[in-house]
Short mmCIF file of C-alpha atoms in Angstrom, two decimals:
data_model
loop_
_atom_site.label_atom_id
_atom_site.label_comp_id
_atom_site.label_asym_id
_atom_site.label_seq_id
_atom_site.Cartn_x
_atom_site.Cartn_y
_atom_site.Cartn_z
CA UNK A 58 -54.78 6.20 -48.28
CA UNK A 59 -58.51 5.84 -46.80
CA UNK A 60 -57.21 3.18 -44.39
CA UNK A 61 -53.95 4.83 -43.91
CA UNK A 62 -55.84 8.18 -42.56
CA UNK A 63 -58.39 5.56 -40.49
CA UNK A 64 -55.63 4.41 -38.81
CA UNK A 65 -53.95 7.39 -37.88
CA UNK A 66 -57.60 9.30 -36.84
CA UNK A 67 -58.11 5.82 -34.57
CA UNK A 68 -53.97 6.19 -33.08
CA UNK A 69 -54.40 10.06 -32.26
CA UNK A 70 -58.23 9.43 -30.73
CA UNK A 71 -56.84 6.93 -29.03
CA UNK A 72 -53.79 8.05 -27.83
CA UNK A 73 -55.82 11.18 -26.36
CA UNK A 74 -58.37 9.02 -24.85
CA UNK A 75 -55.71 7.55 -22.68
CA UNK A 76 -53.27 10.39 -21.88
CA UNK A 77 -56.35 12.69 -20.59
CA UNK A 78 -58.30 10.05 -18.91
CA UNK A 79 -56.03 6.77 -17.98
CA UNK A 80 -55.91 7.18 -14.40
CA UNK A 81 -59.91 8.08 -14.11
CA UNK A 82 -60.42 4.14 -14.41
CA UNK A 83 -64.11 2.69 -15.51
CA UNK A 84 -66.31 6.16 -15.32
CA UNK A 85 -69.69 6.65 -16.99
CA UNK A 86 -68.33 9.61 -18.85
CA UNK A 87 -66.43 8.26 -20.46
CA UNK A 88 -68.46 6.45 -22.60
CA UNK A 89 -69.08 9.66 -23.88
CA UNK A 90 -65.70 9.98 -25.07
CA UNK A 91 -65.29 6.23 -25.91
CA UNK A 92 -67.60 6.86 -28.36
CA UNK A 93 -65.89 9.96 -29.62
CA UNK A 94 -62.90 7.80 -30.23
CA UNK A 95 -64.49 5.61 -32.54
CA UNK A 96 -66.18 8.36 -34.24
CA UNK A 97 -63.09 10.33 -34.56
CA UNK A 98 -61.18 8.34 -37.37
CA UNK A 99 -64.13 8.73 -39.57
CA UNK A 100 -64.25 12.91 -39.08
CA UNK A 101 -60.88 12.89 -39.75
CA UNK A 102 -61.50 11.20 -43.16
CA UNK A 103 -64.31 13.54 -43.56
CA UNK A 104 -62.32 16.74 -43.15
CA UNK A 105 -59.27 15.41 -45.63
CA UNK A 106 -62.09 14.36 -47.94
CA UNK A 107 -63.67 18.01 -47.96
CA UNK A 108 -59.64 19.38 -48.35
CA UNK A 109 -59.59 17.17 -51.74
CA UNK A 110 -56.47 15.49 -49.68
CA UNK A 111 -57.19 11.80 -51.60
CA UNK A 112 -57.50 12.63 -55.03
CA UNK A 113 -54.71 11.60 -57.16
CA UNK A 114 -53.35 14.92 -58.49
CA UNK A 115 -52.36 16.09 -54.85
CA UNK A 116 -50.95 12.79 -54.43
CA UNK A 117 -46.96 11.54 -53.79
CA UNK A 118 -45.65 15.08 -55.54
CA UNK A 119 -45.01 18.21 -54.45
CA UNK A 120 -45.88 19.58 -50.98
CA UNK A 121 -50.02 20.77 -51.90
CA UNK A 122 -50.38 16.83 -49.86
CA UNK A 123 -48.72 17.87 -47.19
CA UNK A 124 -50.40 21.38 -46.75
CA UNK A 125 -53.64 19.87 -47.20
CA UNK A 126 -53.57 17.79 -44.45
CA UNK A 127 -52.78 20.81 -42.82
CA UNK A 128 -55.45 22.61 -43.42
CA UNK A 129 -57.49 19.43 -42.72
CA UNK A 130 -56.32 19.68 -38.90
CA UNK A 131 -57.15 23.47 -38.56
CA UNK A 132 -60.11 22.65 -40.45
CA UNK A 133 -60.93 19.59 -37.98
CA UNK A 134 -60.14 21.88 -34.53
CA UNK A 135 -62.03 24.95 -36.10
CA UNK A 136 -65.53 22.72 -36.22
CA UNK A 137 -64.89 21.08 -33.09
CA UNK A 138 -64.76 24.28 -31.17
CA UNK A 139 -68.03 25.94 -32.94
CA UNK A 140 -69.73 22.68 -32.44
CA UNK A 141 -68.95 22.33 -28.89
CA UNK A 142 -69.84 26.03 -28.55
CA UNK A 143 -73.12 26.05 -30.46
CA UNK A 144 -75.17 22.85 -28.73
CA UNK A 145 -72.96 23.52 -25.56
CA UNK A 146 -70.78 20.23 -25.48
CA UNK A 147 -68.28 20.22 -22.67
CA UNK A 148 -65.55 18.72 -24.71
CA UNK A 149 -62.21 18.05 -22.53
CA UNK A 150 -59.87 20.44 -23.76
CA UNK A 151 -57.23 18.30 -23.37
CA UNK A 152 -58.73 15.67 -25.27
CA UNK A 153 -59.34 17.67 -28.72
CA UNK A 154 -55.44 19.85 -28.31
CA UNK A 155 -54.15 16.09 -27.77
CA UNK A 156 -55.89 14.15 -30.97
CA UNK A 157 -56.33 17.22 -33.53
CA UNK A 158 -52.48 17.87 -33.47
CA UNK A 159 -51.49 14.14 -33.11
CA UNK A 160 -53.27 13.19 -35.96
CA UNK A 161 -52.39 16.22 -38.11
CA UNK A 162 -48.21 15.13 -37.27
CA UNK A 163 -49.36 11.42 -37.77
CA UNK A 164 -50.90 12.08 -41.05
CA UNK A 165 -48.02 14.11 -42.49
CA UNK A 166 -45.75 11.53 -41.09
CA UNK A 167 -47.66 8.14 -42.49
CA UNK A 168 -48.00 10.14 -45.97
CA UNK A 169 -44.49 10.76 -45.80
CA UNK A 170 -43.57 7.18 -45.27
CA UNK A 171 -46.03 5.68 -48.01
CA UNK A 172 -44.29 8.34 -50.57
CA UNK A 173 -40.45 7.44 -49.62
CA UNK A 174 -41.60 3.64 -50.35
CA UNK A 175 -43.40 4.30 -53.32
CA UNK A 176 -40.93 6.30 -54.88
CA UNK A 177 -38.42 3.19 -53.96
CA UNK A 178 -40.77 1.12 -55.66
CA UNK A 179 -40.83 3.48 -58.66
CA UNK A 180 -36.74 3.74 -58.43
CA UNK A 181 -36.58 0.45 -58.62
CA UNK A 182 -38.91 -0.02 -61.43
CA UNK A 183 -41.90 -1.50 -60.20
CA UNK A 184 -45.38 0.08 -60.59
CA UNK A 185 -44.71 2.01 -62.99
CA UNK A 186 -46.66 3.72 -65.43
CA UNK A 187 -46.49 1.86 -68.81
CA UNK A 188 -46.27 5.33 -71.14
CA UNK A 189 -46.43 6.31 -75.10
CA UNK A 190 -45.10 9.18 -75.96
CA UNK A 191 -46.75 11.12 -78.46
CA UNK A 192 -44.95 14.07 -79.88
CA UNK A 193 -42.42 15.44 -82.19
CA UNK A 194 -38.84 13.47 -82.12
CA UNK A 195 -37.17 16.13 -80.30
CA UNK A 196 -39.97 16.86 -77.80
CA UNK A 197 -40.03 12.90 -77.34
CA UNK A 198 -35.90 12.85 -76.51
CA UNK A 199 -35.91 15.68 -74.07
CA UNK A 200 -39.11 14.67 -72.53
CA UNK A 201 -37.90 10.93 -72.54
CA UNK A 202 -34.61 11.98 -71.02
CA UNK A 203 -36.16 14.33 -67.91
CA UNK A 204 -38.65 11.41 -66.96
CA UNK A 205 -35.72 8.51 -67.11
CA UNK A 206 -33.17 11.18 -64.98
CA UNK A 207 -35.96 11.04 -62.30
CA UNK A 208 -38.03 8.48 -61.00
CA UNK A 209 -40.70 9.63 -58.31
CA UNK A 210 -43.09 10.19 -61.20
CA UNK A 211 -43.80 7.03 -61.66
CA UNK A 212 -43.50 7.03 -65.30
CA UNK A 213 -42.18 4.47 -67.30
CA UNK A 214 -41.12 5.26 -70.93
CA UNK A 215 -42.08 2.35 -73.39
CA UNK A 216 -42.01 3.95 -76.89
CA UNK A 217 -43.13 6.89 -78.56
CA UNK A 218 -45.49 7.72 -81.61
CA UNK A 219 -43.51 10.61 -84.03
CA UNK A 220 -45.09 12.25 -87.37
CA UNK A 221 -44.70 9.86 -90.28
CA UNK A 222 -42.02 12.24 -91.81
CA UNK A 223 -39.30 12.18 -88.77
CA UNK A 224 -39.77 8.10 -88.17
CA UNK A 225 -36.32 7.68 -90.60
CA UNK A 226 -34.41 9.91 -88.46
CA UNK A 227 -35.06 9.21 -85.27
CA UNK A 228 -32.19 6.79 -84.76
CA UNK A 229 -29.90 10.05 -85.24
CA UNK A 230 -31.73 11.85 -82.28
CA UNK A 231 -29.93 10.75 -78.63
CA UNK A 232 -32.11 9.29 -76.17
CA UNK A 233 -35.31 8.16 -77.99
CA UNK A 234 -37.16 5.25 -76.96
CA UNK A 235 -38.21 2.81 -79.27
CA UNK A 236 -40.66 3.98 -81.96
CA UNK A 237 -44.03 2.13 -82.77
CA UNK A 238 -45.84 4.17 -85.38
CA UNK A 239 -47.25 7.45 -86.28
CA UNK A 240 -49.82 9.52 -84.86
CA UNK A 241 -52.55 7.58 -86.86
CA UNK A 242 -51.19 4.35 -84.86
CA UNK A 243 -51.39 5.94 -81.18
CA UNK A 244 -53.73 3.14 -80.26
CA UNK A 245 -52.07 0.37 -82.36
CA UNK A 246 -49.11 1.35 -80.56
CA UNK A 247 -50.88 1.01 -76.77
CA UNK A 248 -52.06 -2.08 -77.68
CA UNK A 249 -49.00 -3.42 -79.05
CA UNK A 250 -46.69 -2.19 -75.88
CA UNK A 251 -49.43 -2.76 -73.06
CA UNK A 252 -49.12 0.70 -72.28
CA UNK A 253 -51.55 1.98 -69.73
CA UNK A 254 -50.99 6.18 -70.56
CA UNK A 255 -50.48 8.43 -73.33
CA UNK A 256 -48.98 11.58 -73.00
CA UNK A 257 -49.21 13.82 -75.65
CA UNK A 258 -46.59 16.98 -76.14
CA UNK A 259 -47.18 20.14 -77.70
CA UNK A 260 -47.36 19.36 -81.67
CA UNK A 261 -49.27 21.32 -84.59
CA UNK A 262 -50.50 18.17 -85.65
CA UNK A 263 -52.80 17.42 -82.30
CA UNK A 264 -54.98 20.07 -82.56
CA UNK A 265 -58.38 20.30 -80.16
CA UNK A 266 -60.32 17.61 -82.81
CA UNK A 267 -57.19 15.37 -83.25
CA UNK A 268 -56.79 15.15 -79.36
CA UNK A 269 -60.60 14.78 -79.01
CA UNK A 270 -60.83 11.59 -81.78
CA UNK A 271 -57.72 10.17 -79.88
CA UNK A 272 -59.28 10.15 -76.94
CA UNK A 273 -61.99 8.60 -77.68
CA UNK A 274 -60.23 5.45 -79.06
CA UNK A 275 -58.46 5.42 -75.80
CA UNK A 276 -61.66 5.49 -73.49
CA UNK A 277 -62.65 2.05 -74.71
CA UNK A 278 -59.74 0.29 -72.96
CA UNK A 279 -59.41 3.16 -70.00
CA UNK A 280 -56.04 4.28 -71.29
CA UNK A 281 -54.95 7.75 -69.26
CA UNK A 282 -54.62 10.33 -71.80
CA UNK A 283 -52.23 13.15 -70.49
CA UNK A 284 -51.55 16.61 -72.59
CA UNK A 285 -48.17 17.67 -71.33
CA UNK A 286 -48.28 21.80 -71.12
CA UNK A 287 -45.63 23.80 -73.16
CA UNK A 288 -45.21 25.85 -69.27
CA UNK A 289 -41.85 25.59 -67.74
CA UNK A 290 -41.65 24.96 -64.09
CA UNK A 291 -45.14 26.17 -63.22
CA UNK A 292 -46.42 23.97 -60.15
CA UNK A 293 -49.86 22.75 -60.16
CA UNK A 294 -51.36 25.06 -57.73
CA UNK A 295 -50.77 27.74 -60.07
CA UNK A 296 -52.80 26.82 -62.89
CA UNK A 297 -56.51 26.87 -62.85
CA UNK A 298 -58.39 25.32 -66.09
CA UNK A 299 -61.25 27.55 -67.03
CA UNK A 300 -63.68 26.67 -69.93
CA UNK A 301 -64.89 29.53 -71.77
CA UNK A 302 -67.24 28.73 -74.75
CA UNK A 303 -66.31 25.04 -74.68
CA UNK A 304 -62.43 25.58 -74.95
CA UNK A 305 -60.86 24.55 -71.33
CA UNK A 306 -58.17 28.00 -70.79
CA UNK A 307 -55.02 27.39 -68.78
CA UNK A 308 -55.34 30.36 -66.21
CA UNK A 309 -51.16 31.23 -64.96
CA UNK A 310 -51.13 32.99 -61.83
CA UNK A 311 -48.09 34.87 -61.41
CA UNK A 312 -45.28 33.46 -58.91
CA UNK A 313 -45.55 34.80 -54.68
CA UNK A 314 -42.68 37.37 -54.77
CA UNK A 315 -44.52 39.88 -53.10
CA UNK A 316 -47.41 40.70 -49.86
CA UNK A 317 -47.94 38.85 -46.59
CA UNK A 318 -46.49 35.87 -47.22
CA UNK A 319 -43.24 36.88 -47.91
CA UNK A 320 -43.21 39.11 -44.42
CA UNK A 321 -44.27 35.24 -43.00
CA UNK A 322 -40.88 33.88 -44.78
CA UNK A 323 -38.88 36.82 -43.29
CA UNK A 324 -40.33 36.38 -40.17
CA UNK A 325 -39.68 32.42 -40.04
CA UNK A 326 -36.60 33.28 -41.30
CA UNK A 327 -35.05 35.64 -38.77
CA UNK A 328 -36.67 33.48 -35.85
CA UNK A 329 -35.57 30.34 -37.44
CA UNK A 330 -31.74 31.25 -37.79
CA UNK A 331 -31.95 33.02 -34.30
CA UNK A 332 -32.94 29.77 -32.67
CA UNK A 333 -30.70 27.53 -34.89
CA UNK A 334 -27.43 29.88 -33.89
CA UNK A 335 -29.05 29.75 -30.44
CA UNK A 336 -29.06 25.58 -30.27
CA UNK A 337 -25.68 25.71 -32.04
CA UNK A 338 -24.04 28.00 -30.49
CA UNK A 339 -21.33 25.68 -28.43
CA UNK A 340 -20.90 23.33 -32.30
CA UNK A 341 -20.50 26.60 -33.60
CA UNK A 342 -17.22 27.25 -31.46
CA UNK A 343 -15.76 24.20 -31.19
CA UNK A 344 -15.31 24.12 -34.91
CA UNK A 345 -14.19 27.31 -35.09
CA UNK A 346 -10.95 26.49 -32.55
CA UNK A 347 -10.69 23.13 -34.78
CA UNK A 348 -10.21 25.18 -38.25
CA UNK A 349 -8.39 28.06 -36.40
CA UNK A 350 -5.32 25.91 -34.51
CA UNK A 351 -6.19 22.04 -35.82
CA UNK A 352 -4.11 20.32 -37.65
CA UNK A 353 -4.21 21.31 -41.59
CA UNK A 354 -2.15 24.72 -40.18
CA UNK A 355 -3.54 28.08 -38.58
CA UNK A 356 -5.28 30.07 -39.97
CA UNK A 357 -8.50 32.39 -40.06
CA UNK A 358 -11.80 30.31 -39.01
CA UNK A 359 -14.28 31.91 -40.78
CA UNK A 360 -14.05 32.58 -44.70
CA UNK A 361 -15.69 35.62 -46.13
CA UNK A 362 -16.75 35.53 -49.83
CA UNK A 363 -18.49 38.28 -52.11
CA UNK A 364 -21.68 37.02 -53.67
CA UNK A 365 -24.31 38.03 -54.99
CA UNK A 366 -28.42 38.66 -53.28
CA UNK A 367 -31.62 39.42 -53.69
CA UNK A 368 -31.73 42.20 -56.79
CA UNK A 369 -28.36 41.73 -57.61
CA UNK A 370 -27.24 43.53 -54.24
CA UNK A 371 -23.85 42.18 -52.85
CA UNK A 372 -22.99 40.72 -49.42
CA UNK A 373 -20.95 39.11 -47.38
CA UNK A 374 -20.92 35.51 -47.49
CA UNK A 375 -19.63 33.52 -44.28
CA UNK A 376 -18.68 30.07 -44.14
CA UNK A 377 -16.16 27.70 -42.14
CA UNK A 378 -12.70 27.91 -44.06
CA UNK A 379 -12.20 24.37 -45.37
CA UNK A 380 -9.18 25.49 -47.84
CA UNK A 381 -6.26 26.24 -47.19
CA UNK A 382 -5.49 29.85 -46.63
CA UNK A 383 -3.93 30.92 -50.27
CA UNK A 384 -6.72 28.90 -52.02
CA UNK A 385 -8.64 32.04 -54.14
CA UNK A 386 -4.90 32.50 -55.37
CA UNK A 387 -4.88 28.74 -56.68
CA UNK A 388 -8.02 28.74 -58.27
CA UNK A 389 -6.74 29.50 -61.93
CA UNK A 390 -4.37 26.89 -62.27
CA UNK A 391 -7.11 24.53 -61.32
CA UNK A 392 -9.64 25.80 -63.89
CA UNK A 393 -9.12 23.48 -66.80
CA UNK A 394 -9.91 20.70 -64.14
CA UNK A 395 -13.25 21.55 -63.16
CA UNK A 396 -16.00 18.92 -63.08
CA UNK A 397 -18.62 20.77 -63.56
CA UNK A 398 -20.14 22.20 -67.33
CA UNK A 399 -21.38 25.84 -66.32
CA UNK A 400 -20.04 28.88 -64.76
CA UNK A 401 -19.75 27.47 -61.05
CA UNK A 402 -16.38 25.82 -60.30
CA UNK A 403 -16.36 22.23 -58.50
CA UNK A 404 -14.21 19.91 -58.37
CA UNK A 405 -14.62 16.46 -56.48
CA UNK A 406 -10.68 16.38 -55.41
CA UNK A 407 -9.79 19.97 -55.26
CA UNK A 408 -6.09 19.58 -53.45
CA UNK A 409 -6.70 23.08 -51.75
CA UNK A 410 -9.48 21.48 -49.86
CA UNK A 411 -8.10 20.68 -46.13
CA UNK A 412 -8.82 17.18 -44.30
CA UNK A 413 -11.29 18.76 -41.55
CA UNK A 414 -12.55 21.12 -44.47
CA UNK A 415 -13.69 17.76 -46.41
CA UNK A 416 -15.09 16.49 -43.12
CA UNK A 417 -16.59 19.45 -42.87
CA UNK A 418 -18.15 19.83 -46.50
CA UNK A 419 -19.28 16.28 -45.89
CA UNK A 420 -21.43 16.91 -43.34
CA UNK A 421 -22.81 20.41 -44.70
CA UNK A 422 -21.25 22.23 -41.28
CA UNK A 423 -19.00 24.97 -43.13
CA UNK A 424 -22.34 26.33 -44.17
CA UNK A 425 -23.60 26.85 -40.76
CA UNK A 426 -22.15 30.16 -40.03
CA UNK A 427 -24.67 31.08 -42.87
CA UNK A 428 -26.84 31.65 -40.34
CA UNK A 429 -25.57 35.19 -39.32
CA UNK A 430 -26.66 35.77 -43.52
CA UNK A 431 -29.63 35.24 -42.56
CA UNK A 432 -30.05 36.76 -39.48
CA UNK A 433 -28.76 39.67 -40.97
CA UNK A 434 -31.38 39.26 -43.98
CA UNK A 435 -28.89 38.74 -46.68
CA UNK A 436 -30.31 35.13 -47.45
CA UNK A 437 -33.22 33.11 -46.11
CA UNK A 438 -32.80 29.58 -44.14
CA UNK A 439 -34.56 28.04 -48.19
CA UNK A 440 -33.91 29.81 -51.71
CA UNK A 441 -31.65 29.79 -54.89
CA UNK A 442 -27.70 29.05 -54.38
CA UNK A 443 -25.68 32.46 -53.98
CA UNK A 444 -23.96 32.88 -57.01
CA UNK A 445 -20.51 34.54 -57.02
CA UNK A 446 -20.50 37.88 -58.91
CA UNK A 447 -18.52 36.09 -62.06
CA UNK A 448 -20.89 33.55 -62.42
CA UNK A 449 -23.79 36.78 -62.93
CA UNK A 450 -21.86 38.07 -65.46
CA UNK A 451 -22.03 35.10 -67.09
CA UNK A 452 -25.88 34.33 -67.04
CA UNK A 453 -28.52 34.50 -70.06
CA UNK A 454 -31.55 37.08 -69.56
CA UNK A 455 -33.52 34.14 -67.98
CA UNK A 456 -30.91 32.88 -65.26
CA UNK A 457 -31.64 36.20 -63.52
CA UNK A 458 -35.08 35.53 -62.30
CA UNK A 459 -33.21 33.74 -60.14
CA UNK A 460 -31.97 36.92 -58.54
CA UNK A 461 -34.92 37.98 -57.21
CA UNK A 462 -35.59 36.56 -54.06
CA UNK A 463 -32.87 35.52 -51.16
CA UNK A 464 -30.51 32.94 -51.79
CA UNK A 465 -30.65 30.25 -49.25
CA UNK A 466 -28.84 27.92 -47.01
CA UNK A 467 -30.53 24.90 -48.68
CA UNK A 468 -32.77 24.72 -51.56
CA UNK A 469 -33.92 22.27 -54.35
CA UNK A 470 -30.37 22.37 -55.86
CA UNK A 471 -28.84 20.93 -52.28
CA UNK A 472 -31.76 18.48 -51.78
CA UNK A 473 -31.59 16.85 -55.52
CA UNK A 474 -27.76 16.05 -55.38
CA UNK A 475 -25.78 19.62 -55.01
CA UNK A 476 -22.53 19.53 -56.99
CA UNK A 477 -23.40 16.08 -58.68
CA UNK A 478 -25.87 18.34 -60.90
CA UNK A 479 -25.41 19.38 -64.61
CA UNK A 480 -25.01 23.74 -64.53
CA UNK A 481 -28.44 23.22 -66.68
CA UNK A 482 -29.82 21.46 -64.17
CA UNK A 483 -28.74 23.43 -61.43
CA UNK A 484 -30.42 26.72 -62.51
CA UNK A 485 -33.93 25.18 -63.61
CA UNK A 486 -34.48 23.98 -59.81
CA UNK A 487 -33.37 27.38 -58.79
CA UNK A 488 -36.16 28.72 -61.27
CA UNK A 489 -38.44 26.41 -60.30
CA UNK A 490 -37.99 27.25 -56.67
CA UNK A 491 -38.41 30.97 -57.22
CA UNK A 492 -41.76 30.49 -59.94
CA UNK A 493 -43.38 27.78 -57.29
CA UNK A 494 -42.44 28.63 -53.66
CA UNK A 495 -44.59 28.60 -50.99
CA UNK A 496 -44.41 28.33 -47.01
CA UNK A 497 -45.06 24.46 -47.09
CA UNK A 498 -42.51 23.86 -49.98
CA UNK A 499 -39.43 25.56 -47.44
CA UNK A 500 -40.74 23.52 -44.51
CA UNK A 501 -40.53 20.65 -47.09
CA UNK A 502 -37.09 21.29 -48.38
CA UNK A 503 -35.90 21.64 -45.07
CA UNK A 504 -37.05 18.03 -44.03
CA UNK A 505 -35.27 17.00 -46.90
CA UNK A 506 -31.99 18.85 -46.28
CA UNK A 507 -32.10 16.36 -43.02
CA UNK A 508 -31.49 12.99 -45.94
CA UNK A 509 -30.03 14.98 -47.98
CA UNK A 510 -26.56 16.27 -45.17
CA UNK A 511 -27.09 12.42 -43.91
CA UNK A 512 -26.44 11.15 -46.99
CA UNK A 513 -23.70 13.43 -47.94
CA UNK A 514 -25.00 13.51 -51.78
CA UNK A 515 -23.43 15.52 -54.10
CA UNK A 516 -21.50 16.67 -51.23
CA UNK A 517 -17.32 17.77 -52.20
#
């Protein structure tokens, strides 16, 4: 990452050098800035350095990377201006708004890039974190099975460590991995596998001296020790370990649903969807005329749909009609045939669903008129999936945290394979949006909703 961020510092330094001053030609001054150039790369390590943006937790998860580097660039300009104005530097204007905001795009970018390919690398199985479990058998299944689902965590799953009583019955519990010993065998069992981490799940048994002797037979070969949290979608950057007497206290700020930086979402996005319909405007009516008078039959353009908002108010949902035009009246005859295991109803064939209505589902554009939603404030451009007002009914007392902020074009649930997901699944990355969200996570799910339309995933 060090070199990666030298690189980019010595592209946008460079890159400014020669758009403000390549048709001065040889000048003494700029020497001056020559020299600026090759100082440059190393400030810009400097600043990312003082943002924390190389140390490994921040690294190739969540969006805290990305947002760091942007604070590195304001960061970066800030000190450049109150230098320049304290010892009276004549910096080029130019120069700085050319090679601050280059570099800040270029280091978001090259991060970017080096994540995608080590998550490949991960997907594929290379690199991988050699891991023991350490837990209870059912702890060990679940968390064995969410790790193996996913793979840009870089964790590999070799075997697991149980209590001495539950080793017979783990071969009746679905999805273990293969089990090397009891808790008294933890390093036995990283020595035997060539395991390189532990992770250790909420258990009685591993109490503060347990964990404390087991990590100190770890130490001696530099084996990661990791103590998974009993916290449900909680994102790093709200928990803050605070020691008090000794005893290291996981502080739990409570979730952004409130205050300025929800008037910043609004804001963004009002003049997000304004500009979007804006752009769109002429796509927008040429697929209207197509699903009015094409070929699958006339027929209304635009299909409106009850669902359900922020605080369980109800609205108007539009969308490009990509059914045919009796298709609500169909729907019971088709439930017994739904693909999916929850309340929502999908199906990957539905025979209601038109030929430019599949085009259209395939490519995400009967969602565009969703816009007006949110230009009206009935959903944001990023948030949970609007449910339909049967699927409510049906929720458990925690599904309808869900319910209190916007639903959204896009979300985690469209970027991590949309109808392809298990109902389960479905809701937890709605929760975990609406626990976790920030400003840099929407501008990140939005990138991804670029991949995610291109690659038509989950997409039916």
């Amino acid at each position: 990452m060090y070199l990666i961020d030298y690189a980019v510092g010595l592209t946008a330094a460079g890159s400014a050098l020669f758009l403000r001053f390549g048709n001065y030609g040889p000048a003494p001054f700029l020497l001056v800035y020559l020299l600026l150039t090759l100082l440059f790369p190393l400030a810009w390590i400097a600043v990312l350095a003082l943002n924390r943006a190389h140390e490994g937790r921040h690294l190739f998860v969540g969006t805290d990377e990305y947002a760091r580097v942007v604070r590195s660039g304001l960061g970066l300009t800030a000190t450049l201006a109150i230098f320049s104005f304290a010892f009276d530097l004549r910096l080029a204007r130019g120069y700085v708004l050319i090679a601050v905001p280059l570099a800040t795009a270029l280091g978001l970018a090259a991060r970017y890039a080096y994540r995608q390919m080590l998550h490949r690398s991960w997907a594929r199985g290379n690199r991988l974190h050699r891991v023991i479990l350490v837990g209870h058998a059912r702890a060990v299944a679940d968390m064995t099975r969410r790790l193996r689902r996913e793979s840009h965590h870089g964790l590999g799953i070799l075997g697991a460590c149980v209590p001495a009583s539950q080793i017979a019955d783990c071969e009746a519990v679905t999805g273990m991995p293969e089990i090397y010993g009891d808790f008294d065998g933890v390093a036995a069992a990283v020595s035997l596998s060539g395991a390189d981490t532990v992770v250790v799940l909420s258990c009685p048994e591993l109490d503060g001296p347990a964990l404390r002797r087991l990590a100190w037979q770890l130490e001696r070969d530099e084996i990661d020790l990791i103590v998974a949290s009993t916290l449900v979608d909680v994102a790093g950057d709200r928990t803050t370990i605070r020691p008090v007497d000794g005893l290291p206290m996981l502080h739990v700020e409570h979730p952004r649903l409130k205050g300025s930086s929800r008037l910043i979402k609004n804001a963004f996005d009002r003049v997000g969807a304004f500009i979007l319909l804006t752009l769109s405007s002429p796509l927008l009516l040429a697929l209207a005329l197509l699903v009015k008078f094409g070929p699958d039959g006339r027929g209304p353009a635009i299909f409106k749909q009850e669902r359900v908002g922020k605080d369980g108010q109800l609205f108007e949902l539009y969308k490009f009609r990509t059914m045919v035009v009796n298709a609500e009246a169909r729907l019971q005859e088709l439930r017994n045939l739904n693909d999916t295991d929850g309340e929502l109803f999908k199906m990957r064939h539905d025979p209601r669903v038109t030929p430019v209505g599949r085009w259209l589902r395939r490519l995400s554009l009967d969602e565009l008129p969703q816009l007006i939603n949110v230009l009206k404030g009935d959903m944001s451009l990023v948030g949970p999936r609007p449910p339909l007002a049967r699927e409510v009914a049906g929720y458990p007392a925690d599904m309808r945290r869900r319910l209190v902020v916007k639903p959204g074009m896009t979300g985690l649930w469209q970027v991590s394979g949309r109808s392809d997901l298990s109902w389960d699944e479905s809701i937890r990355l709605d929760l975990t949006y609406v626990e976790n969200w920030s400003l840099s996570m929407d501008l990140a799910i939005l990138a991804r909703t670029v991949s995610a339309v291109a690659r038509s995933s989950g997409a039916y």
